[in-house]
């Protein structure tokens, strides 16, 4: 596999950008080797600067549920760009996308668009503090909510690969009001909340964590968190930046039937352009400036092009009945994977929910906690990642990230992928 062009570009990038990247997890630090510079994508495929083609499962970390370069998304963006890219004024596209989001997501009665998932979560936390007048928040170990100072505590995603649950530069004062509880442990959360005696503004969690591998909520867990927050007047925030419009049209909250007070979104609602959003109960959202006293602003919030991309994507997800399509593709993939799952039981494990997959090198046959992911063999994942890459399959370059199917992954793509999984495991385990 030729990588000269990527290597040359990476050497130059490292003289200009910290670590040669604009986001750490792209740097291949935890899987080794040179990060590949992609130049184009179409459907399920991406091509790097050395013209190597891959079946993509990183899918830009989640946004590309319709596949790369979707015709309808491209047309919406180019048609809009013809009239200008940003005015810093209200634009009809914000109204249209807001209507689609509110229609789809059970908890959202009012929504505010921002430009990233980080902006969405940091704004939602400020809103919860403003609404309750309380200072402290609870996040769950291993959940990642972007890089706002007070959320870079026991986080997942790129931080997990660096083995530093916290980041330098986050002051004690900033982290002091962030409490951490283990995911999937209702008793621990209840003890923490009761110890805090009414000083908790919000509990924020990924309903289905996807930044420490993929961890499914135990039966009744999300309902239990909801009831705890209701009982203690705590704002429950579901960070659905990944889960939203991925697990279903209404996200994890629709899929599991548990409605938070606020929801954060990103990724898919921008279809690859920079969009984040936070929304929820109208009485809470009424606290947001200019209606209320909680300030939040953004030059490019609701950008017409990004809104156009999101509008096209959400209309298409509905019109092609995307989630039953994705379920069929996942069923096919799981039917092909079952042989490898059985053969390597006790050494290799796969977790799956809809179009989301995670691969673990572990003796466990079920992953239910972040500590269990921590105990997985990430060196073996790195070897697996490299072997899959050599076979033309691009997995997210970290064992703490997940893999995504899109509506464009064909049966042939899936067959080739599972064949590559089997061949890689045979090479690794010698059988
Ligand atoms: P952004 O600020 O990166 O748009 O969103 C932050 C964020 C918030 N909440 C959840 C649940 C998220 O997963 C993310 C970002 N996800 C990571 C990958 N799992 C982004 C990849 C990266 O950091 O480059």
Short mmCIF file of C-alpha atoms and ligand atoms in Angstrom, two decimals:
data_model
loop_
_atom_site.label_atom_id
_atom_site.label_comp_id
_atom_site.label_asym_id
_atom_site.label_seq_id
_atom_site.Cartn_x
_atom_site.Cartn_y
_atom_site.Cartn_z
CA UNK A 1 0.00 0.00 0.00
CA UNK A 2 1.69 3.21 -1.22
CA UNK A 3 1.55 6.05 1.35
CA UNK A 4 4.30 8.38 0.12
CA UNK A 5 1.99 11.33 -0.58
CA UNK A 6 0.28 11.06 2.81
CA UNK A 7 3.66 10.73 4.52
CA UNK A 8 5.01 13.80 2.70
CA UNK A 9 1.90 15.82 3.49
CA UNK A 10 2.04 14.71 7.13
CA UNK A 11 5.68 15.77 7.48
CA UNK A 12 4.76 19.22 6.14
CA UNK A 13 1.59 19.36 8.25
CA UNK A 14 3.59 18.67 11.41
CA UNK A 15 5.60 21.88 10.77
CA UNK A 16 2.40 23.89 10.56
CA UNK A 17 -0.28 22.20 12.74
CA UNK A 18 0.22 20.79 16.27
CA UNK A 19 0.73 17.05 15.73
CA UNK A 20 0.01 17.65 12.03
CA UNK A 21 -3.75 17.52 12.58
CA UNK A 22 -6.69 19.72 13.48
CA UNK A 23 -8.15 17.10 15.81
CA UNK A 24 -6.00 14.72 17.88
CA UNK A 25 -7.80 11.44 17.26
CA UNK A 26 -7.03 11.76 13.52
CA UNK A 27 -3.32 11.44 14.25
CA UNK A 28 -3.30 7.61 14.37
CA UNK A 29 -1.44 7.89 17.70
CA UNK A 30 -3.13 4.87 19.25
CA UNK A 31 -2.99 2.65 16.15
CA UNK A 32 0.43 3.71 14.80
CA UNK A 33 1.48 4.51 11.28
CA UNK A 34 0.96 7.64 9.19
CA UNK A 35 -2.45 9.28 9.18
CA UNK A 36 -3.88 8.98 5.67
CA UNK A 37 -4.85 12.20 3.91
CA UNK A 38 -8.17 11.57 2.20
CA UNK A 39 -8.93 13.53 -0.97
CA UNK A 40 -12.35 12.28 -2.06
CA UNK A 41 -15.27 10.08 -1.13
CA UNK A 42 -18.38 8.68 -2.78
CA UNK A 43 -20.99 6.57 -1.01
CA UNK A 44 -19.25 4.04 1.24
CA UNK A 45 -15.83 4.67 -0.32
CA UNK A 46 -13.00 7.11 0.36
CA UNK A 47 -9.73 7.56 -1.54
CA UNK A 48 -6.45 8.86 -0.10
CA UNK A 49 -3.78 11.03 -1.71
CA UNK A 50 -1.93 7.90 -2.89
CA UNK A 51 -5.11 6.73 -4.64
CA UNK A 52 -5.70 3.88 -2.18
CA UNK A 53 -9.42 3.25 -1.93
CA UNK A 54 -11.14 2.08 1.24
CA UNK A 55 -14.55 1.02 2.40
CA UNK A 56 -15.07 3.64 5.12
CA UNK A 57 -16.49 2.88 8.58
CA UNK A 58 -15.26 6.05 10.30
CA UNK A 59 -17.65 8.09 8.12
CA UNK A 60 -16.19 11.35 9.44
CA UNK A 61 -16.90 10.09 13.01
CA UNK A 62 -20.62 9.75 12.34
CA UNK A 63 -22.08 12.52 10.10
CA UNK A 64 -22.00 10.57 6.81
CA UNK A 65 -24.99 8.28 7.48
CA UNK A 66 -26.08 8.80 3.84
CA UNK A 67 -22.57 8.08 2.57
CA UNK A 68 -20.01 10.49 1.15
CA UNK A 69 -20.93 13.11 -1.49
CA UNK A 70 -24.66 12.39 -1.38
CA UNK A 71 -26.15 13.96 -4.52
CA UNK A 72 -29.07 15.60 -2.71
CA UNK A 73 -26.86 17.06 0.02
CA UNK A 74 -24.34 18.36 -2.54
CA UNK A 75 -27.11 19.93 -4.63
CA UNK A 76 -28.62 21.65 -1.59
CA UNK A 77 -25.26 23.08 -0.55
CA UNK A 78 -24.19 24.22 -4.03
CA UNK A 79 -27.62 25.70 -4.84
CA UNK A 80 -27.50 27.67 -1.59
CA UNK A 81 -23.88 28.77 -1.96
CA UNK A 82 -24.70 30.38 -5.29
CA UNK A 83 -26.55 33.11 -3.36
CA UNK A 84 -23.89 33.65 -0.69
CA UNK A 85 -22.42 31.75 2.23
CA UNK A 86 -23.27 33.73 5.35
CA UNK A 87 -25.15 36.91 6.21
CA UNK A 88 -25.15 37.00 10.00
CA UNK A 89 -28.91 37.51 9.75
CA UNK A 90 -31.81 35.13 10.30
CA UNK A 91 -32.21 32.80 7.31
CA UNK A 92 -35.17 30.67 6.18
CA UNK A 93 -33.02 27.52 6.32
CA UNK A 94 -32.71 27.81 10.12
CA UNK A 95 -36.50 27.78 10.39
CA UNK A 96 -36.77 24.72 8.13
CA UNK A 97 -34.11 22.67 9.89
CA UNK A 98 -35.47 23.66 13.32
CA UNK A 99 -38.91 22.42 12.28
CA UNK A 100 -37.46 19.07 11.11
CA UNK A 101 -35.43 18.60 14.34
CA UNK A 102 -38.38 19.51 16.60
CA UNK A 103 -40.66 17.18 14.61
CA UNK A 104 -38.22 14.27 15.01
CA UNK A 105 -36.76 14.52 18.54
CA UNK A 106 -39.25 13.87 21.38
CA UNK A 107 -37.63 16.17 23.98
CA UNK A 108 -37.10 19.17 21.71
CA UNK A 109 -39.77 21.92 21.77
CA UNK A 110 -37.30 24.74 20.99
CA UNK A 111 -33.81 24.43 19.48
CA UNK A 112 -30.73 26.63 19.05
CA UNK A 113 -28.16 25.85 16.34
CA UNK A 114 -24.43 26.26 16.96
CA UNK A 115 -21.35 25.14 15.01
CA UNK A 116 -20.13 22.05 16.84
CA UNK A 117 -21.10 19.41 19.35
CA UNK A 118 -18.78 21.04 21.87
CA UNK A 119 -20.64 24.33 21.59
CA UNK A 120 -23.90 22.44 22.01
CA UNK A 121 -22.90 20.64 25.21
CA UNK A 122 -21.19 23.62 26.84
CA UNK A 123 -24.23 25.78 26.09
CA UNK A 124 -26.65 23.17 27.42
CA UNK A 125 -24.70 22.95 30.68
CA UNK A 126 -24.67 26.75 31.07
CA UNK A 127 -28.41 26.77 30.38
CA UNK A 128 -29.05 24.07 33.01
CA UNK A 129 -27.03 26.05 35.57
CA UNK A 130 -28.91 29.24 34.66
CA UNK A 131 -32.27 27.50 34.85
CA UNK A 132 -31.66 25.77 38.22
CA UNK A 133 -29.34 28.31 39.86
CA UNK A 134 -27.16 25.35 40.85
CA UNK A 135 -23.42 24.97 40.16
CA UNK A 136 -22.48 21.30 39.97
CA UNK A 137 -22.91 18.85 37.10
CA UNK A 138 -22.53 15.12 36.86
CA UNK A 139 -21.00 13.46 33.82
CA UNK A 140 -20.47 9.74 33.42
CA UNK A 141 -17.04 8.17 33.26
CA UNK A 142 -15.98 7.51 29.66
CA UNK A 143 -18.63 9.68 28.04
CA UNK A 144 -17.15 12.36 25.78
CA UNK A 145 -18.98 15.62 25.26
CA UNK A 146 -16.42 17.70 23.37
CA UNK A 147 -13.60 19.82 24.72
CA UNK A 148 -15.21 22.42 26.99
CA UNK A 149 -12.95 22.70 30.06
CA UNK A 150 -15.46 21.43 32.60
CA UNK A 151 -16.31 18.40 30.45
CA UNK A 152 -12.71 17.24 29.89
CA UNK A 153 -12.92 15.16 33.03
CA UNK A 154 -12.86 11.35 32.80
CA UNK A 155 -13.78 11.77 29.13
CA UNK A 156 -13.60 9.30 26.26
CA UNK A 157 -12.69 9.61 22.56
CA UNK A 158 -9.26 11.10 21.93
CA UNK A 159 -8.57 11.65 25.64
CA UNK A 160 -8.96 7.94 26.26
CA UNK A 161 -6.22 7.17 23.73
CA UNK A 162 -3.86 9.46 25.62
CA UNK A 163 -4.61 7.64 28.86
CA UNK A 164 -5.13 11.02 30.51
CA UNK A 165 -8.75 11.23 31.61
CA UNK A 166 -8.23 14.93 32.06
CA UNK A 167 -6.53 17.60 29.99
CA UNK A 168 -3.71 19.96 30.89
CA UNK A 169 -4.94 23.53 31.14
CA UNK A 170 -8.19 22.63 32.85
CA UNK A 171 -8.04 24.47 36.16
CA UNK A 172 -9.01 22.90 39.46
CA UNK A 173 -11.69 25.58 39.73
CA UNK A 174 -13.15 24.57 36.40
CA UNK A 175 -13.13 20.84 37.11
CA UNK A 176 -14.28 21.22 40.74
CA UNK A 177 -17.95 21.48 39.83
CA UNK A 178 -17.86 18.42 37.59
CA UNK A 179 -18.62 15.18 39.39
CA UNK A 180 -18.13 11.80 37.75
CA UNK A 181 -20.22 8.66 38.15
CA UNK A 182 -19.82 5.27 36.44
CA UNK A 183 -22.13 4.57 33.47
CA UNK A 184 -24.72 1.78 33.91
CA UNK A 185 -24.56 2.00 37.73
CA UNK A 186 -27.77 3.56 39.04
CA UNK A 187 -26.93 3.09 42.72
CA UNK A 188 -23.64 4.97 42.36
CA UNK A 189 -25.43 7.85 40.63
CA UNK A 190 -28.14 7.93 43.31
CA UNK A 191 -25.52 8.01 46.11
CA UNK A 192 -23.68 10.86 44.39
CA UNK A 193 -26.85 12.90 43.87
CA UNK A 194 -27.99 12.42 47.47
CA UNK A 195 -24.56 13.38 48.79
CA UNK A 196 -24.75 16.63 46.84
CA UNK A 197 -28.02 17.68 48.52
CA UNK A 198 -29.68 19.64 45.73
CA UNK A 199 -26.58 21.35 44.33
CA UNK A 200 -26.59 19.50 41.02
CA UNK A 201 -27.82 21.47 38.00
CA UNK A 202 -27.54 18.69 35.41
CA UNK A 203 -26.66 15.13 34.64
CA UNK A 204 -25.23 14.82 31.14
CA UNK A 205 -24.63 11.50 29.42
CA UNK A 206 -24.45 9.81 26.06
CA UNK A 207 -27.52 7.54 26.34
CA UNK A 208 -25.52 4.97 24.35
CA UNK A 209 -21.85 5.82 24.91
CA UNK A 210 -19.87 5.70 21.65
CA UNK A 211 -16.60 7.26 22.79
CA UNK A 212 -15.31 4.36 24.87
CA UNK A 213 -16.27 1.75 22.37
CA UNK A 214 -20.01 1.03 22.21
CA UNK A 215 -21.71 0.36 25.55
CA UNK A 216 -25.41 -0.51 25.67
CA UNK A 217 -27.52 0.74 28.60
CA UNK A 218 -28.59 -1.99 31.01
CA UNK A 219 -32.32 -2.71 31.11
CA UNK A 220 -34.00 0.14 33.01
CA UNK A 221 -30.84 2.22 33.43
CA UNK A 222 -31.90 5.23 31.34
CA UNK A 223 -35.37 5.16 32.88
CA UNK A 224 -33.76 5.12 36.32
CA UNK A 225 -31.56 8.13 35.50
CA UNK A 226 -34.65 9.97 34.26
CA UNK A 227 -36.55 9.25 37.48
CA UNK A 228 -33.60 10.29 39.68
CA UNK A 229 -33.29 13.62 37.86
CA UNK A 230 -37.02 14.27 38.03
CA UNK A 231 -37.10 13.51 41.76
CA UNK A 232 -34.18 15.88 42.50
CA UNK A 233 -35.11 18.71 40.10
CA UNK A 234 -31.99 18.01 38.03
CA UNK A 235 -31.91 18.85 34.30
CA UNK A 236 -31.29 15.62 32.39
CA UNK A 237 -29.21 16.22 29.26
CA UNK A 238 -28.89 13.50 26.63
CA UNK A 239 -25.82 14.16 24.54
CA UNK A 240 -27.01 12.69 21.24
CA UNK A 241 -24.30 14.20 19.06
CA UNK A 242 -23.60 10.64 17.89
CA UNK A 243 -26.81 8.85 18.88
CA UNK A 244 -29.10 11.50 17.35
CA UNK A 245 -30.57 10.58 13.95
CA UNK A 246 -28.19 7.56 14.08
CA UNK A 247 -30.03 5.08 16.30
CA UNK A 248 -33.41 6.22 14.98
CA UNK A 249 -34.97 9.38 13.56
CA UNK A 250 -35.69 10.42 17.14
CA UNK A 251 -32.34 9.17 18.43
CA UNK A 252 -31.70 7.10 21.57
CA UNK A 253 -34.50 8.86 23.45
CA UNK A 254 -37.07 7.62 20.93
CA UNK A 255 -35.46 4.18 20.64
CA UNK A 256 -35.44 3.59 24.43
CA UNK A 257 -38.55 5.67 25.19
CA UNK A 258 -36.86 7.93 27.75
CA UNK A 259 -37.23 11.70 27.30
CA UNK A 260 -34.55 14.05 28.70
CA UNK A 261 -35.07 17.75 29.48
CA UNK A 262 -32.41 18.88 27.02
CA UNK A 263 -30.74 17.18 24.07
CA UNK A 264 -27.54 18.05 22.25
CA UNK A 265 -27.04 17.17 18.60
CA UNK A 266 -24.38 17.48 15.91
CA UNK A 267 -22.75 15.45 13.14
CA UNK A 268 -25.67 14.00 11.09
CA UNK A 269 -27.77 17.21 11.30
CA UNK A 270 -25.00 18.98 9.37
CA UNK A 271 -24.36 16.09 6.95
CA UNK A 272 -20.64 16.86 7.13
CA UNK A 273 -20.88 20.65 7.46
CA UNK A 274 -20.24 22.27 10.87
CA UNK A 275 -23.47 22.13 12.85
CA UNK A 276 -24.34 21.50 16.50
CA UNK A 277 -27.62 22.09 18.29
CA UNK A 278 -29.13 22.07 21.74
CA UNK A 279 -32.81 22.02 22.49
CA UNK A 280 -35.49 20.77 24.81
CA UNK A 281 -38.33 21.91 27.05
CA UNK A 282 -39.65 25.31 26.00
CA UNK A 283 -39.63 26.63 29.59
CA UNK A 284 -35.91 25.86 29.90
CA UNK A 285 -35.02 27.13 26.41
CA UNK A 286 -36.82 30.39 27.24
CA UNK A 287 -33.82 31.19 29.46
CA UNK A 288 -31.55 31.59 26.40
CA UNK A 289 -30.67 35.12 25.18
CA UNK A 290 -32.16 37.18 23.75
CA UNK A 291 -35.32 35.75 25.37
CA UNK A 292 -33.71 35.11 28.74
CA UNK A 293 -30.59 35.77 30.84
CA UNK A 294 -28.36 32.87 29.72
CA UNK A 295 -26.02 34.19 27.06
CA UNK A 296 -24.87 32.16 24.07
CA UNK A 297 -23.94 33.38 20.60
CA UNK A 298 -22.13 32.41 17.38
CA UNK A 299 -21.10 34.19 14.19
CA UNK A 300 -21.85 31.19 11.98
CA UNK A 301 -24.62 29.62 14.04
CA UNK A 302 -27.39 28.51 11.66
CA UNK A 303 -25.12 29.00 8.65
CA UNK A 304 -27.27 28.78 5.48
CA UNK A 305 -25.06 26.16 3.78
CA UNK A 306 -24.83 23.96 6.86
CA UNK A 307 -28.57 24.25 7.38
CA UNK A 308 -29.19 23.37 3.72
CA UNK A 309 -27.08 20.23 4.11
CA UNK A 310 -28.97 19.22 7.25
CA UNK A 311 -32.37 19.86 5.66
CA UNK A 312 -31.50 17.70 2.65
CA UNK A 313 -30.12 14.95 4.88
CA UNK A 314 -33.09 14.79 7.25
CA UNK A 315 -35.61 14.82 4.40
CA UNK A 316 -33.68 12.00 2.72
CA UNK A 317 -33.39 9.91 5.90
CA UNK A 318 -37.19 9.94 6.00
CA UNK A 319 -37.85 9.47 2.30
CA UNK A 320 -35.58 6.43 1.94
CA UNK A 321 -36.74 4.92 5.25
CA UNK A 322 -33.09 4.92 6.27
CA UNK A 323 -33.35 3.11 9.58
CA UNK A 324 -35.00 -0.02 8.28
CA UNK A 325 -32.48 0.04 5.42
CA UNK A 326 -29.62 0.30 7.92
CA UNK A 327 -31.11 -2.47 10.07
CA UNK A 328 -31.22 -4.79 7.05
CA UNK A 329 -27.57 -4.04 6.31
CA UNK A 330 -26.63 -4.66 9.93
CA UNK A 331 -28.59 -7.93 9.97
CA UNK A 332 -26.66 -9.04 6.90
CA UNK A 333 -23.34 -8.00 8.46
CA UNK A 334 -24.17 -9.78 11.72
CA UNK A 335 -25.14 -12.97 9.86
CA UNK A 336 -21.73 -12.98 8.18
CA UNK A 337 -19.86 -12.02 11.39
CA UNK A 338 -21.44 -14.73 13.55
CA UNK A 339 -18.91 -17.35 12.46
CA UNK A 340 -15.94 -15.14 13.50
CA UNK A 341 -17.71 -14.20 16.74
CA UNK A 342 -18.05 -17.88 17.65
CA UNK A 343 -14.60 -18.91 16.46
CA UNK A 344 -12.77 -16.24 18.45
CA UNK A 345 -15.06 -16.12 21.50
CA UNK A 346 -12.93 -15.29 24.53
CA UNK A 347 -10.39 -13.34 22.45
CA UNK A 348 -12.45 -11.05 20.20
CA UNK A 349 -15.87 -9.50 20.75
CA UNK A 350 -18.22 -7.29 18.76
CA UNK A 351 -20.87 -4.96 20.17
CA UNK A 352 -23.54 -3.68 17.79
CA UNK A 353 -26.59 -1.43 17.90
CA UNK A 354 -28.25 -0.63 14.58
CA UNK A 355 -25.58 0.79 12.27
CA UNK A 356 -22.99 1.23 15.07
CA UNK A 357 -20.26 -1.37 15.68
CA UNK A 358 -17.34 -1.73 18.08
CA UNK A 359 -14.57 -4.32 17.99
CA UNK A 360 -12.84 -5.44 21.19
CA UNK A 361 -9.94 -7.75 21.96
CA UNK A 362 -11.15 -9.13 25.27
CA UNK A 363 -12.07 -12.39 26.96
CA UNK A 364 -15.46 -10.88 27.79
CA UNK A 365 -18.61 -11.84 25.90
CA UNK A 366 -20.50 -8.68 26.85
CA UNK A 367 -19.31 -5.10 27.39
CA UNK A 368 -21.36 -3.18 29.98
CA UNK A 369 -18.91 -0.75 31.57
CA UNK A 370 -16.10 1.61 30.75
CA UNK A 371 -13.76 -0.32 33.05
CA UNK A 372 -14.35 -3.43 30.92
CA UNK A 373 -13.33 -1.43 27.82
CA UNK A 374 -10.27 -0.12 29.65
CA UNK A 375 -9.20 -3.73 30.20
CA UNK A 376 -9.38 -4.53 26.47
CA UNK A 377 -6.17 -5.09 24.51
CA UNK A 378 -5.66 -1.91 22.50
CA UNK A 379 -2.35 -3.08 21.06
CA UNK A 380 -4.25 -5.91 19.40
CA UNK A 381 -6.81 -3.40 18.16
CA UNK A 382 -3.96 -1.39 16.63
CA UNK A 383 -2.73 -4.51 14.80
CA UNK A 384 -6.29 -5.30 13.69
CA UNK A 385 -6.75 -1.74 12.43
CA UNK A 386 -3.55 -1.93 10.39
CA UNK A 387 -4.39 -5.32 8.88
CA UNK A 388 -7.87 -4.11 7.95
CA UNK A 389 -6.38 -0.98 6.38
CA UNK A 390 -4.08 -3.14 4.24
CA UNK A 391 -7.18 -5.01 3.07
CA UNK A 392 -8.93 -1.77 2.06
CA UNK A 393 -11.12 -1.27 5.11
CA UNK A 394 -10.86 2.07 6.93
CA UNK A 395 -11.87 1.74 10.59
CA UNK A 396 -11.77 4.70 13.01
CA UNK A 397 -8.11 4.91 14.10
CA UNK A 398 -8.76 4.16 17.78
CA UNK A 399 -10.10 1.22 19.77
CA UNK A 400 -12.18 3.68 21.78
CA UNK A 401 -14.11 4.82 18.72
CA UNK A 402 -16.91 3.03 16.89
CA UNK A 403 -17.58 1.99 13.30
CA UNK A 404 -20.59 3.19 11.30
CA UNK A 405 -22.53 1.66 8.44
CA UNK A 406 -24.15 4.08 6.01
CA UNK A 407 -27.15 3.67 3.72
CA UNK A 408 -24.60 3.37 0.90
CA UNK A 409 -22.71 0.32 2.21
CA UNK A 410 -23.61 -2.40 -0.28
CA UNK A 411 -23.91 -6.12 0.34
CA UNK A 412 -20.64 -6.47 -1.60
CA UNK A 413 -18.98 -3.91 0.72
CA UNK A 414 -20.21 -5.81 3.75
CA UNK A 415 -19.14 -9.17 2.37
CA UNK A 416 -15.63 -7.81 1.62
CA UNK A 417 -15.45 -6.24 5.09
CA UNK A 418 -16.33 -9.42 6.94
CA UNK A 419 -13.91 -11.35 4.74
CA UNK A 420 -11.20 -8.87 5.79
CA UNK A 421 -12.18 -9.31 9.45
CA UNK A 422 -11.88 -13.09 9.16
CA UNK A 423 -8.55 -12.93 7.32
CA UNK A 424 -7.12 -10.40 9.81
CA UNK A 425 -8.16 -12.49 12.82
CA UNK A 426 -6.72 -15.65 11.24
CA UNK A 427 -3.44 -13.81 10.66
CA UNK A 428 -3.46 -12.51 14.26
CA UNK A 429 -4.50 -15.69 16.05
CA UNK A 430 -2.83 -18.16 13.68
CA UNK A 431 -6.07 -20.09 13.12
P1 LIG B 1 -17.51 18.23 18.17
O1 LIG B 1 -17.18 19.46 18.99
O2 LIG B 1 -16.30 17.39 17.86
O3 LIG B 1 -18.36 18.55 16.93
O4 LIG B 1 -18.49 17.32 19.06
C1 LIG B 1 -18.07 16.93 20.35
C2 LIG B 1 -18.83 15.69 20.76
C3 LIG B 1 -19.86 15.81 21.67
N1 LIG B 1 -20.57 14.74 22.08
C4 LIG B 1 -20.30 13.50 21.59
C5 LIG B 1 -21.11 12.34 22.07
C6 LIG B 1 -19.25 13.31 20.66
O5 LIG B 1 -18.98 12.06 20.20
C7 LIG B 1 -18.50 14.42 20.22
C8 LIG B 1 -17.35 14.30 19.25
N2 LIG B 1 -17.05 12.97 18.79
C9 LIG B 1 -15.67 12.73 18.43
C10 LIG B 1 -15.47 11.28 17.99
N3 LIG B 1 -16.13 10.30 18.76
C11 LIG B 1 -15.21 13.68 17.38
C12 LIG B 1 -13.94 13.29 16.67
C13 LIG B 1 -12.84 14.24 16.97
O6 LIG B 1 -12.71 14.68 18.13
O7 LIG B 1 -12.09 14.54 16.00
#
